[in-house]
PDB file of C-alpha atoms in Angstrom:
ATOM      1  CA  MET A   1     -14.351   7.701   1.033  1.00  0.00           C
ATOM      2  CA  LYS A   2     -11.695   8.713  -1.448  1.00  0.00           C
ATOM      3  CA  ILE A   3      -8.487   9.673   0.293  1.00  0.00           C
ATOM      4  CA  SER A   4      -5.916  11.744  -1.519  1.00  0.00           C
ATOM      5  CA  ASN A   5      -2.568  10.037  -2.022  1.00  0.00           C
ATOM      6  CA  ARG A   6      -0.987  13.244  -0.804  1.00  0.00           C
ATOM      7  CA  ALA A   7      -2.874  13.016   2.501  1.00  0.00           C
ATOM      8  CA  PHE A   8      -0.893   9.919   3.421  1.00  0.00           C
ATOM      9  CA  ALA A   9       2.433  11.316   2.302  1.00  0.00           C
ATOM     10  CA  LEU A  10       3.052  12.720   5.809  1.00  0.00           C
ATOM     11  CA  ALA A  11       6.719  13.373   5.305  1.00  0.00           C
ATOM     12  CA  GLY A  12       6.515  13.873   1.550  1.00  0.00           C
ATOM     13  CA  ILE A  13       9.037  12.151  -0.620  1.00  0.00           C
ATOM     14  CA  LEU A  14      11.529  10.144   1.394  1.00  0.00           C
ATOM     15  CA  ALA A  15      15.093   9.684   0.228  1.00  0.00           C
ATOM     16  CA  LEU A  16      16.061   6.038   0.600  1.00  0.00           C
ATOM     17  CA  SER A  17      19.288   5.919  -1.370  1.00  0.00           C
ATOM     18  CA  CYS A  18      20.725   3.567   1.255  1.00  0.00           C
ATOM     19  CA  CYS A  19      18.164   0.906   0.434  1.00  0.00           C
ATOM     20  CA  ASP A  20      18.407  -1.879  -2.106  1.00  0.00           C
ATOM     21  CA  ASP A  21      15.927  -4.564  -3.113  1.00  0.00           C
ATOM     22  CA  ALA A  22      16.670  -6.553   0.048  1.00  0.00           C
ATOM     23  CA  ASP A  23      15.265  -3.705   2.189  1.00  0.00           C
ATOM     24  CA  TRP A  24      11.749  -3.904   0.774  1.00  0.00           C
ATOM     25  CA  LEU A  25       9.379  -6.156   2.723  1.00  0.00           C
ATOM     26  CA  TRP A  26       7.136  -6.556  -0.339  1.00  0.00           C
ATOM     27  CA  LYS A  27       7.053  -5.041  -3.795  1.00  0.00           C
ATOM     28  CA  ASP A  28       5.025  -5.014  -6.972  1.00  0.00           C
ATOM     29  CA  GLY A  29       6.414  -2.804  -9.709  1.00  0.00           C
ATOM     30  CA  ASN A  30       6.894   0.626  -8.134  1.00  0.00           C
ATOM     31  CA  TYR A  31       4.728  -0.142  -5.101  1.00  0.00           C
ATOM     32  CA  ARG A  32       6.745  -1.128  -2.030  1.00  0.00           C
ATOM     33  CA  VAL A  33       6.096  -2.007   1.591  1.00  0.00           C
ATOM     34  CA  TYR A  34       9.095  -0.827   3.551  1.00  0.00           C
ATOM     35  CA  THR A  35      10.320   0.238   6.952  1.00  0.00           C
ATOM     36  CA  ARG A  36      11.044   3.928   7.356  1.00  0.00           C
ATOM     37  CA  PRO A  37      14.711   4.297   8.337  1.00  0.00           C
ATOM     38  CA  ASN A  38      14.263   6.694  11.258  1.00  0.00           C
ATOM     39  CA  SER A  39      10.956   5.659  12.828  1.00  0.00           C
ATOM     40  CA  GLN A  40      10.870   1.974  11.798  1.00  0.00           C
ATOM     41  CA  GLU A  41       7.213   2.436  10.784  1.00  0.00           C
ATOM     42  CA  ILE A  42       6.059   0.015   8.089  1.00  0.00           C
ATOM     43  CA  ILE A  43       4.264   1.792   5.264  1.00  0.00           C
ATOM     44  CA  LEU A  44       3.313   1.366   1.612  1.00  0.00           C
ATOM     45  CA  GLY A  45       4.966   3.725  -0.828  1.00  0.00           C
ATOM     46  CA  TYR A  46       5.418   4.417  -4.505  1.00  0.00           C
ATOM     47  CA  HIS A  47       9.072   4.157  -5.580  1.00  0.00           C
ATOM     48  CA  PHE A  48      10.129   6.698  -8.194  1.00  0.00           C
ATOM     49  CA  GLY A  49      13.290   4.823  -9.185  1.00  0.00           C
ATOM     50  CA  ASP A  50      15.643   7.640  -8.199  1.00  0.00           C
ATOM     51  CA  GLY A  51      15.803   6.744  -4.513  1.00  0.00           C
ATOM     52  CA  GLY A  52      12.631   8.679  -3.676  1.00  0.00           C
ATOM     53  CA  VAL A  53       9.479   7.091  -2.292  1.00  0.00           C
ATOM     54  CA  LEU A  54       6.094   8.753  -1.827  1.00  0.00           C
ATOM     55  CA  GLY A  55       4.377   7.358   1.266  1.00  0.00           C
ATOM     56  CA  LEU A  56       0.850   6.179   0.431  1.00  0.00           C
ATOM     57  CA  SER A  57      -0.280   4.846   3.799  1.00  0.00           C
ATOM     58  CA  GLU A  58      -0.204   5.438   7.471  1.00  0.00           C
ATOM     59  CA  ALA A  59       1.665   2.963   9.691  1.00  0.00           C
ATOM     60  CA  THR A  60       1.562   0.010  10.207  1.00  0.00           C
ATOM     61  CA  VAL A  61       0.929  -1.863   6.964  1.00  0.00           C
ATOM     62  CA  THR A  62       0.128  -5.457   7.888  1.00  0.00           C
ATOM     63  CA  ALA A  63      -0.784  -6.990   4.504  1.00  0.00           C
ATOM     64  CA  ALA A  64      -0.416  -6.212   0.804  1.00  0.00           C
ATOM     65  CA  GLY A  65      -1.115  -7.717  -2.589  1.00  0.00           C
ATOM     66  CA  ALA A  66      -1.425  -6.711  -6.226  1.00  0.00           C
ATOM     67  CA  ASP A  67      -2.425  -7.679  -9.723  1.00  0.00           C
ATOM     68  CA  VAL A  68      -2.109  -5.832 -13.034  1.00  0.00           C
ATOM     69  CA  ARG A  69      -4.876  -3.322 -12.140  1.00  0.00           C
ATOM     70  CA  TYR A  70      -4.898  -2.918  -8.373  1.00  0.00           C
ATOM     71  CA  VAL A  71      -2.778  -2.809  -5.230  1.00  0.00           C
ATOM     72  CA  VAL A  72      -4.477  -3.765  -1.965  1.00  0.00           C
ATOM     73  CA  PHE A  73      -3.166  -3.184   1.526  1.00  0.00           C
ATOM     74  CA  GLN A  74      -4.235  -3.372   5.138  1.00  0.00           C
ATOM     75  CA  VAL A  75      -3.256  -1.123   8.035  1.00  0.00           C
ATOM     76  CA  ASN A  76      -3.194  -2.388  11.634  1.00  0.00           C
ATOM     77  CA  HIS A  77      -4.988  -5.636  10.708  1.00  0.00           C
ATOM     78  CA  SER A  78      -8.291  -3.754  10.407  1.00  0.00           C
ATOM     79  CA  SER A  79      -8.393  -0.930   7.828  1.00  0.00           C
ATOM     80  CA  ASN A  80      -8.364  -2.014   4.187  1.00  0.00           C
ATOM     81  CA  TYR A  81      -7.499   0.036   1.112  1.00  0.00           C
ATOM     82  CA  TYR A  82      -7.052  -0.398  -2.605  1.00  0.00           C
ATOM     83  CA  ILE A  83      -5.235   1.601  -5.262  1.00  0.00           C
ATOM     84  CA  LEU A  84      -6.218   1.698  -8.901  1.00  0.00           C
ATOM     85  CA  LYS A  85      -2.851   1.645 -10.677  1.00  0.00           C
ATOM     86  CA  GLU A  86      -2.089   4.362 -13.209  1.00  0.00           C
ATOM     87  CA  ALA A  87       0.512   4.149 -15.958  1.00  0.00           C
ATOM     88  CA  ASP A  88       1.994   7.550 -15.154  1.00  0.00           C
ATOM     89  CA  GLY A  89       2.027   7.664 -11.359  1.00  0.00           C
ATOM     90  CA  GLU A  90       1.010   6.297  -8.024  1.00  0.00           C
ATOM     91  CA  GLY A  91      -2.733   5.957  -8.677  1.00  0.00           C
ATOM     92  CA  SER A  92      -5.548   6.856  -6.328  1.00  0.00           C
ATOM     93  CA  THR A  93      -6.029   5.344  -2.887  1.00  0.00           C
ATOM     94  CA  GLN A  94      -9.524   4.325  -1.803  1.00  0.00           C
ATOM     95  CA  GLY A  95     -10.441   3.552   1.797  1.00  0.00           C
ATOM     96  CA  PRO A  96     -10.403   2.861   4.641  1.00  0.00           C
ATOM     97  CA  PHE A  97     -12.893   0.014   4.549  1.00  0.00           C
ATOM     98  CA  ASP A  98     -13.727  -2.429   7.307  1.00  0.00           C
ATOM     99  CA  GLU A  99     -13.491  -6.142   6.541  1.00  0.00           C
ATOM    100  CA  LYS A 100     -17.121  -6.544   5.470  1.00  0.00           C
ATOM    101  CA  GLN A 101     -17.084  -3.492   3.187  1.00  0.00           C
ATOM    102  CA  PHE A 102     -13.766  -4.541   1.697  1.00  0.00           C
ATOM    103  CA  GLU A 103     -14.943  -8.074   0.891  1.00  0.00           C
ATOM    104  CA  THR A 104     -17.956  -6.641  -0.956  1.00  0.00           C
ATOM    105  CA  ILE A 105     -15.699  -4.294  -2.941  1.00  0.00           C
ATOM    106  CA  ARG A 106     -13.174  -7.100  -3.532  1.00  0.00           C
ATOM    107  CA  ARG A 107     -15.876  -9.213  -5.189  1.00  0.00           C
ATOM    108  CA  GLN A 108     -17.310  -6.301  -7.216  1.00  0.00           C
ATOM    109  CA  LEU A 109     -13.932  -5.164  -8.586  1.00  0.00           C
ATOM    110  CA  SER A 110     -12.154  -8.555  -8.545  1.00  0.00           C
ATOM    111  CA  LEU A 111      -9.452  -7.131  -6.272  1.00  0.00           C
ATOM    112  CA  PRO A 112      -6.423  -9.338  -5.624  1.00  0.00           C
ATOM    113  CA  LEU A 113      -5.870 -11.179  -2.364  1.00  0.00           C
ATOM    114  CA  PHE A 114      -3.252 -10.160   0.167  1.00  0.00           C
ATOM    115  CA  GLU A 115      -0.093 -12.071  -0.761  1.00  0.00           C
ATOM    116  CA  TRP A 116       2.205 -10.598   1.898  1.00  0.00           C
ATOM    117  CA  HIS A 117       1.433 -10.509   5.619  1.00  0.00           C
ATOM    118  CA  LEU A 118       3.389  -8.926   8.451  1.00  0.00           C
ATOM    119  CA  ARG A 119       4.400 -11.619  10.884  1.00  0.00           C
ATOM    120  CA  ARG A 120       2.906 -11.141  14.328  1.00  0.00           C
TER     121      ARG A 120
END
């Protein structure tokens, strides 16, 4: 079930030089939930600090959370993913998992809870 981070990149690295901290819907370190400027899709990305963001998810991210080891996110209120953080990059994305699978994995790995939710 391992999905390459590059598989979700879709458009590759996105230049978001117009965006400041107020434009991120959620963030933890370099991981950000944001709205793509042209399509208005809400995705999770890894911010490189130079205005570039690598997209790590498909649209629409509906929940996200993190701790020191993991980032968790949900797409379309049904598909769940986690990322094992790496010191030198975006980490590796695992998923999708349905709710039951994800809860089992959450307990086994002590994954964090979702701390941000997209308002319906």
